[in-house]
Amino acid sequence: MNGLQASINAFLNWLEHVFGKGPSPDGQSFSEALLGSLNFWSLLEGTHLIVLMLFAGTIMVVDLRLLGVTFRKTRVSVISDAVLPLTVYSFIFVVISGTGLLFAKPIFYYHTVWFLAKMLFLALALLNIVVFHGRVQATQGSWDADETPPRAARMSAAASLILWTLVIICGRFIPYDVYQCGKAQPDFINWVQQCKTSEKGEENMAGQRFDSQMWKEQP
Amino acid sequence: MSSMNLEHFFPQAKAWVDTLGDIPPGSWVKGPKFGYASWEVGHIISLIIIGGTTILMNLRLLGAGVTQEKPAEVYRNLRVLQNIGVIGIVVTGLLIGAANATKLYDSSAFTVKMMALLAGIILTYGVSRPVAAANGAVGLMPKIWFAIGGAIFLTGLWMFTTTDLIDVGVYHVITAAALILIPVTRGRLRWGYIAGMAALIVAQFVHTHFVIKPDDYDHLNPVNKTYTALYAVWIVGTGLITLFRNRGEEGGPLTKLMAYFGILVWVLGAAAGRWIAFQ
């Protein structure tokens, strides 16, 4: 295991099992307390899904306007000025609830391919927003009232729809254990999930097992 | 209330329900590696489509969101998406429901979700859409449908609030009601509302962490219920002010009340649906 990987694992282990734990041996870390809470974790997860309804729903309307599918008679700026504040407002709640969920099980998420893919698509979706605001929107004055905006705007909107859909798909697949460290699975998945460094170790499709030395060294 | 599930209403159907997961279409959904999860994704995306578009349409009736266009224009542009969302919700819901029938048959949260779905369809198609199409004017039929859909919605909400193990989920509906008011209110009313809400949250936190110990459940329960009632009073009170404070929106208090219900009913459906997994 290289030094970076060892540092990441040590940090995740500290975050999940040590951070916030008092001197009592029976004490819980903040992460364990959140996951084991009577109702708070469930409320957090429910909030993440419900706020997604407003967040993704409003993004979809703006993207469909840019694609020339809906609100064709309305200026693009009218739709984006009216709808995007709601998107930003809901995104704040999506991020807060999502961070809370990640904090409750950081080791599990780090070794889950769907979560890693979700983060990748999320980063690409955010990059797409930056590109749209930096480049495509610079010329918006000339096409703001067009029923069908120019190709660059439509490409950006299509990319946005696809990327946010992929974020939702990967997010929904996280709880399913189709790919899980310790189970026999393709080498690529084992590599992406860094199973060799996980508590459950790695097993490839030929049945060969590799157990992490790090977890064996844990007290 | 202990449980109000389908088994309670239709006990004779249990043998049939138990077979649904093993015969098509339930077995088709469960069979492939990613089958169930894929249909769940379809269900969530449909919920996003119907939820997002009905929120925008009803916010317009409340004088927020796309205010530069008439409600009729907002409705005209969103109606096809709403149809896609509702068809998607029903089709994917039937499929994942068939694969998971035994669990749903025994779930109070599922009963609430079905009531919310029925009320949501009535309040969207019978009330919000015709009212938006008429630029806020409320005819006789929307009033009748509002009475029916509103009664089903409130009954579902009452069941959600009073059924053991799922009652906490009602916080989602309260939170949504609280958040809707932020874009709907204006000026001093908005800031006063936010300040009051923040004060209640801080007071509840201090009360349930320092005055009462967090593991003293006997005392926590009544205190949390009292705060829930205080939140509801604060939110409903502010909501009532927005109903009767006309700032040039189309329609009167009844139009706005219908719009509030039109949003919250889908939140109730989504919350109850999520709470099926936690029950």
PDB file of C-alpha atoms in Angstrom, chain A residues 36-206:
ATOM      1  CA  GLY A  36     -27.011   5.004  15.046  1.00  0.00           C
ATOM      2  CA  SER A  37     -29.378   7.887  15.789  1.00  0.00           C
ATOM      3  CA  LEU A  38     -33.002   6.967  16.340  1.00  0.00           C
ATOM      4  CA  ASN A  39     -34.413   9.076  13.502  1.00  0.00           C
ATOM      5  CA  PHE A  40     -31.937  11.723  12.392  1.00  0.00           C
ATOM      6  CA  TRP A  41     -30.115   9.641   9.776  1.00  0.00           C
ATOM      7  CA  SER A  42     -33.439   8.587   8.232  1.00  0.00           C
ATOM      8  CA  LEU A  43     -34.612  12.194   8.146  1.00  0.00           C
ATOM      9  CA  LEU A  44     -31.351  13.199   6.492  1.00  0.00           C
ATOM     10  CA  GLU A  45     -31.703  10.533   3.816  1.00  0.00           C
ATOM     11  CA  GLY A  46     -35.354  11.414   3.184  1.00  0.00           C
ATOM     12  CA  THR A  47     -34.457  15.108   2.936  1.00  0.00           C
ATOM     13  CA  HIS A  48     -31.729  14.313   0.386  1.00  0.00           C
ATOM     14  CA  LEU A  49     -34.281  12.632  -1.888  1.00  0.00           C
ATOM     15  CA  ILE A  50     -37.105  15.127  -1.436  1.00  0.00           C
ATOM     16  CA  VAL A  51     -34.941  18.197  -2.047  1.00  0.00           C
ATOM     17  CA  LEU A  52     -33.593  16.441  -5.134  1.00  0.00           C
ATOM     18  CA  MET A  53     -37.141  16.728  -6.517  1.00  0.00           C
ATOM     19  CA  LEU A  54     -36.886  20.533  -6.524  1.00  0.00           C
ATOM     20  CA  PHE A  55     -33.200  20.657  -7.450  1.00  0.00           C
ATOM     21  CA  ALA A  56     -33.219  18.288 -10.429  1.00  0.00           C
ATOM     22  CA  GLY A  57     -36.760  19.275 -11.431  1.00  0.00           C
ATOM     23  CA  THR A  58     -35.823  22.939 -11.819  1.00  0.00           C
ATOM     24  CA  ILE A  59     -32.521  22.171 -13.592  1.00  0.00           C
ATOM     25  CA  MET A  60     -34.483  20.015 -16.031  1.00  0.00           C
ATOM     26  CA  VAL A  61     -36.855  22.879 -16.892  1.00  0.00           C
ATOM     27  CA  VAL A  62     -33.964  25.279 -17.574  1.00  0.00           C
ATOM     28  CA  ASP A  63     -32.140  22.658 -19.670  1.00  0.00           C
ATOM     29  CA  LEU A  64     -35.282  21.893 -21.674  1.00  0.00           C
ATOM     30  CA  ARG A  65     -35.686  25.623 -22.387  1.00  0.00           C
ATOM     31  CA  LEU A  66     -32.095  25.729 -23.648  1.00  0.00           C
ATOM     32  CA  LEU A  67     -32.844  22.708 -25.831  1.00  0.00           C
ATOM     33  CA  GLY A  68     -35.844  24.538 -27.287  1.00  0.00           C
ATOM     34  CA  VAL A  69     -38.322  21.972 -25.934  1.00  0.00           C
ATOM     35  CA  THR A  70     -40.319  24.039 -23.459  1.00  0.00           C
ATOM     36  CA  PHE A  71     -41.041  27.745 -22.778  1.00  0.00           C
ATOM     37  CA  ARG A  72     -39.969  28.425 -26.372  1.00  0.00           C
ATOM     38  CA  LYS A  73     -41.774  31.804 -26.435  1.00  0.00           C
ATOM     39  CA  THR A  74     -40.142  32.944 -23.193  1.00  0.00           C
ATOM     40  CA  ARG A  75     -36.653  34.490 -23.099  1.00  0.00           C
ATOM     41  CA  VAL A  76     -34.002  32.134 -21.714  1.00  0.00           C
ATOM     42  CA  SER A  77     -32.966  34.803 -19.195  1.00  0.00           C
ATOM     43  CA  VAL A  78     -36.533  35.036 -17.847  1.00  0.00           C
ATOM     44  CA  ILE A  79     -36.608  31.302 -17.139  1.00  0.00           C
ATOM     45  CA  SER A  80     -33.094  31.090 -15.727  1.00  0.00           C
ATOM     46  CA  ASP A  81     -33.516  34.231 -13.559  1.00  0.00           C
ATOM     47  CA  ALA A  82     -36.786  32.886 -12.132  1.00  0.00           C
ATOM     48  CA  VAL A  83     -35.879  29.214 -11.754  1.00  0.00           C
ATOM     49  CA  LEU A  84     -32.158  29.054 -10.978  1.00  0.00           C
ATOM     50  CA  PRO A  85     -32.487  30.753  -7.538  1.00  0.00           C
ATOM     51  CA  LEU A  86     -34.757  27.835  -6.587  1.00  0.00           C
ATOM     52  CA  THR A  87     -32.128  25.430  -7.945  1.00  0.00           C
ATOM     53  CA  VAL A  88     -29.361  27.056  -5.888  1.00  0.00           C
ATOM     54  CA  TYR A  89     -31.638  27.206  -2.816  1.00  0.00           C
ATOM     55  CA  SER A  90     -32.347  23.457  -3.072  1.00  0.00           C
ATOM     56  CA  PHE A  91     -28.720  22.595  -3.969  1.00  0.00           C
ATOM     57  CA  ILE A  92     -27.634  23.973  -0.585  1.00  0.00           C
ATOM     58  CA  PHE A  93     -29.933  21.452   1.114  1.00  0.00           C
ATOM     59  CA  VAL A  94     -28.807  18.635  -1.210  1.00  0.00           C
ATOM     60  CA  VAL A  95     -25.161  19.315  -0.316  1.00  0.00           C
ATOM     61  CA  ILE A  96     -25.807  19.612   3.440  1.00  0.00           C
ATOM     62  CA  SER A  97     -27.874  16.407   3.607  1.00  0.00           C
ATOM     63  CA  GLY A  98     -25.455  14.579   1.268  1.00  0.00           C
ATOM     64  CA  THR A  99     -22.448  15.590   3.353  1.00  0.00           C
ATOM     65  CA  GLY A 100     -24.234  14.340   6.454  1.00  0.00           C
ATOM     66  CA  LEU A 101     -24.899  10.976   4.812  1.00  0.00           C
ATOM     67  CA  LEU A 102     -21.257  10.708   3.709  1.00  0.00           C
ATOM     68  CA  PHE A 103     -20.075  11.593   7.217  1.00  0.00           C
ATOM     69  CA  ALA A 104     -22.162   8.736   8.679  1.00  0.00           C
ATOM     70  CA  LYS A 105     -20.390   6.026   6.623  1.00  0.00           C
ATOM     71  CA  PRO A 106     -17.205   7.460   5.039  1.00  0.00           C
ATOM     72  CA  ILE A 107     -15.349   4.132   4.764  1.00  0.00           C
ATOM     73  CA  PHE A 108     -18.301   2.416   3.066  1.00  0.00           C
ATOM     74  CA  TYR A 109     -18.695   5.235   0.544  1.00  0.00           C
ATOM     75  CA  TYR A 110     -14.978   5.380  -0.246  1.00  0.00           C
ATOM     76  CA  HIS A 111     -15.014   1.685  -1.183  1.00  0.00           C
ATOM     77  CA  THR A 112     -18.248   1.867  -3.253  1.00  0.00           C
ATOM     78  CA  VAL A 113     -17.892   2.230  -7.002  1.00  0.00           C
ATOM     79  CA  TRP A 114     -21.325   3.893  -7.386  1.00  0.00           C
ATOM     80  CA  PHE A 115     -20.425   6.637  -4.927  1.00  0.00           C
ATOM     81  CA  LEU A 116     -17.105   7.278  -6.669  1.00  0.00           C
ATOM     82  CA  ALA A 117     -18.860   7.386 -10.050  1.00  0.00           C
ATOM     83  CA  LYS A 118     -21.483   9.730  -8.590  1.00  0.00           C
ATOM     84  CA  MET A 119     -18.752  12.112  -7.414  1.00  0.00           C
ATOM     85  CA  LEU A 120     -17.107  11.968 -10.850  1.00  0.00           C
ATOM     86  CA  PHE A 121     -20.357  12.819 -12.666  1.00  0.00           C
ATOM     87  CA  LEU A 122     -21.139  15.495 -10.072  1.00  0.00           C
ATOM     88  CA  ALA A 123     -17.752  17.114 -10.727  1.00  0.00           C
ATOM     89  CA  LEU A 124     -18.378  16.964 -14.493  1.00  0.00           C
ATOM     90  CA  ALA A 125     -21.860  18.460 -14.054  1.00  0.00           C
ATOM     91  CA  LEU A 126     -20.415  21.327 -12.015  1.00  0.00           C
ATOM     92  CA  LEU A 127     -17.661  21.806 -14.613  1.00  0.00           C
ATOM     93  CA  ASN A 128     -20.358  21.970 -17.286  1.00  0.00           C
ATOM     94  CA  ILE A 129     -22.053  24.779 -15.327  1.00  0.00           C
ATOM     95  CA  VAL A 130     -18.755  26.678 -15.148  1.00  0.00           C
ATOM     96  CA  VAL A 131     -18.206  26.247 -18.901  1.00  0.00           C
ATOM     97  CA  PHE A 132     -21.788  27.360 -19.616  1.00  0.00           C
ATOM     98  CA  HIS A 133     -21.518  30.503 -17.507  1.00  0.00           C
ATOM     99  CA  GLY A 134     -17.991  31.297 -18.691  1.00  0.00           C
ATOM    100  CA  ARG A 135     -18.310  30.674 -22.417  1.00  0.00           C
ATOM    101  CA  VAL A 136     -21.814  29.910 -23.684  1.00  0.00           C
ATOM    102  CA  GLN A 137     -23.614  32.559 -21.652  1.00  0.00           C
ATOM    103  CA  ALA A 138     -21.185  35.270 -22.800  1.00  0.00           C
ATOM    104  CA  THR A 139     -23.141  35.544 -26.065  1.00  0.00           C
ATOM    105  CA  GLN A 140     -26.606  35.054 -24.562  1.00  0.00           C
ATOM    106  CA  GLY A 141     -27.723  38.572 -25.481  1.00  0.00           C
ATOM    107  CA  SER A 142     -27.721  37.598 -29.155  1.00  0.00           C
ATOM    108  CA  TRP A 143     -29.853  34.434 -28.760  1.00  0.00           C
ATOM    109  CA  ASP A 144     -31.790  35.059 -25.528  1.00  0.00           C
ATOM    110  CA  ALA A 145     -35.140  35.268 -27.316  1.00  0.00           C
ATOM    111  CA  ASP A 146     -34.479  32.488 -29.856  1.00  0.00           C
ATOM    112  CA  GLU A 147     -36.946  29.612 -29.692  1.00  0.00           C
ATOM    113  CA  THR A 148     -34.036  27.244 -30.316  1.00  0.00           C
ATOM    114  CA  PRO A 149     -30.764  28.498 -28.803  1.00  0.00           C
ATOM    115  CA  PRO A 150     -27.449  27.888 -30.634  1.00  0.00           C
ATOM    116  CA  ARG A 151     -25.699  24.542 -30.763  1.00  0.00           C
ATOM    117  CA  ALA A 152     -23.257  25.315 -27.917  1.00  0.00           C
ATOM    118  CA  ALA A 153     -26.115  26.115 -25.519  1.00  0.00           C
ATOM    119  CA  ARG A 154     -28.034  23.001 -26.567  1.00  0.00           C
ATOM    120  CA  MET A 155     -24.940  20.829 -26.136  1.00  0.00           C
ATOM    121  CA  SER A 156     -24.387  22.213 -22.661  1.00  0.00           C
ATOM    122  CA  ALA A 157     -28.047  21.610 -21.733  1.00  0.00           C
ATOM    123  CA  ALA A 158     -27.941  18.042 -23.079  1.00  0.00           C
ATOM    124  CA  ALA A 159     -24.729  17.381 -21.161  1.00  0.00           C
ATOM    125  CA  SER A 160     -26.351  18.767 -18.029  1.00  0.00           C
ATOM    126  CA  LEU A 161     -29.415  16.522 -18.370  1.00  0.00           C
ATOM    127  CA  ILE A 162     -27.269  13.432 -19.004  1.00  0.00           C
ATOM    128  CA  LEU A 163     -24.791  14.141 -16.202  1.00  0.00           C
ATOM    129  CA  TRP A 164     -27.429  14.891 -13.548  1.00  0.00           C
ATOM    130  CA  THR A 165     -29.317  11.746 -14.576  1.00  0.00           C
ATOM    131  CA  LEU A 166     -26.101   9.750 -14.140  1.00  0.00           C
ATOM    132  CA  VAL A 167     -25.594  11.348 -10.713  1.00  0.00           C
ATOM    133  CA  ILE A 168     -29.094  10.210  -9.716  1.00  0.00           C
ATOM    134  CA  ILE A 169     -28.606   6.692 -11.135  1.00  0.00           C
ATOM    135  CA  CYS A 170     -25.287   6.182  -9.334  1.00  0.00           C
ATOM    136  CA  GLY A 171     -26.731   7.620  -6.123  1.00  0.00           C
ATOM    137  CA  ARG A 172     -29.638   5.191  -6.204  1.00  0.00           C
ATOM    138  CA  PHE A 173     -27.336   2.215  -6.871  1.00  0.00           C
ATOM    139  CA  ILE A 174     -25.138   2.918  -3.808  1.00  0.00           C
ATOM    140  CA  PRO A 175     -27.149   0.802  -1.315  1.00  0.00           C
ATOM    141  CA  TYR A 176     -27.143  -2.247  -3.602  1.00  0.00           C
ATOM    142  CA  ASP A 177     -24.338  -4.737  -2.936  1.00  0.00           C
ATOM    143  CA  VAL A 178     -23.854  -5.935  -6.518  1.00  0.00           C
ATOM    144  CA  TYR A 179     -20.251  -4.739  -6.299  1.00  0.00           C
ATOM    145  CA  GLN A 180     -18.814  -5.003  -2.823  1.00  0.00           C
ATOM    146  CA  CYS A 181     -15.288  -5.453  -1.511  1.00  0.00           C
ATOM    147  CA  GLY A 182     -14.717  -8.997  -0.314  1.00  0.00           C
ATOM    148  CA  LYS A 183     -17.012 -10.481  -2.973  1.00  0.00           C
ATOM    149  CA  ALA A 184     -15.684 -12.033  -6.192  1.00  0.00           C
ATOM    150  CA  GLN A 185     -15.800  -9.240  -8.793  1.00  0.00           C
ATOM    151  CA  PRO A 186     -13.878  -7.924 -11.820  1.00  0.00           C
ATOM    152  CA  ASP A 187     -10.364  -6.575 -11.281  1.00  0.00           C
ATOM    153  CA  PHE A 188     -11.373  -3.138 -12.575  1.00  0.00           C
ATOM    154  CA  ILE A 189     -14.093  -2.793  -9.917  1.00  0.00           C
ATOM    155  CA  ASN A 190     -11.682  -4.003  -7.221  1.00  0.00           C
ATOM    156  CA  TRP A 191      -9.168  -1.397  -8.377  1.00  0.00           C
ATOM    157  CA  VAL A 192     -11.692   1.467  -8.490  1.00  0.00           C
ATOM    158  CA  GLN A 193     -13.041   0.558  -5.058  1.00  0.00           C
ATOM    159  CA  GLN A 194      -9.495   0.130  -3.666  1.00  0.00           C
ATOM    160  CA  CYS A 195     -10.682  -3.153  -2.147  1.00  0.00           C
ATOM    161  CA  LYS A 196      -7.147  -4.252  -1.333  1.00  0.00           C
ATOM    162  CA  THR A 197      -7.059  -1.592   1.348  1.00  0.00           C
ATOM    163  CA  SER A 198     -10.598  -2.213   2.606  1.00  0.00           C
ATOM    164  CA  GLU A 199     -11.547  -4.075   5.743  1.00  0.00           C
ATOM    165  CA  LYS A 200     -13.147  -6.872   3.690  1.00  0.00           C
ATOM    166  CA  GLY A 201     -10.188  -7.241   1.344  1.00  0.00           C
ATOM    167  CA  GLU A 202     -10.309  -8.131  -2.348  1.00  0.00           C
ATOM    168  CA  GLU A 203     -11.397 -11.198  -4.294  1.00  0.00           C
ATOM    169  CA  ASN A 204     -11.108 -11.492  -8.066  1.00  0.00           C
ATOM    170  CA  MET A 205     -13.236 -13.538 -10.464  1.00  0.00           C
ATOM    171  CA  ALA A 206     -10.713 -16.419 -10.256  1.00  0.00           C
TER     172      ALA A 206
END
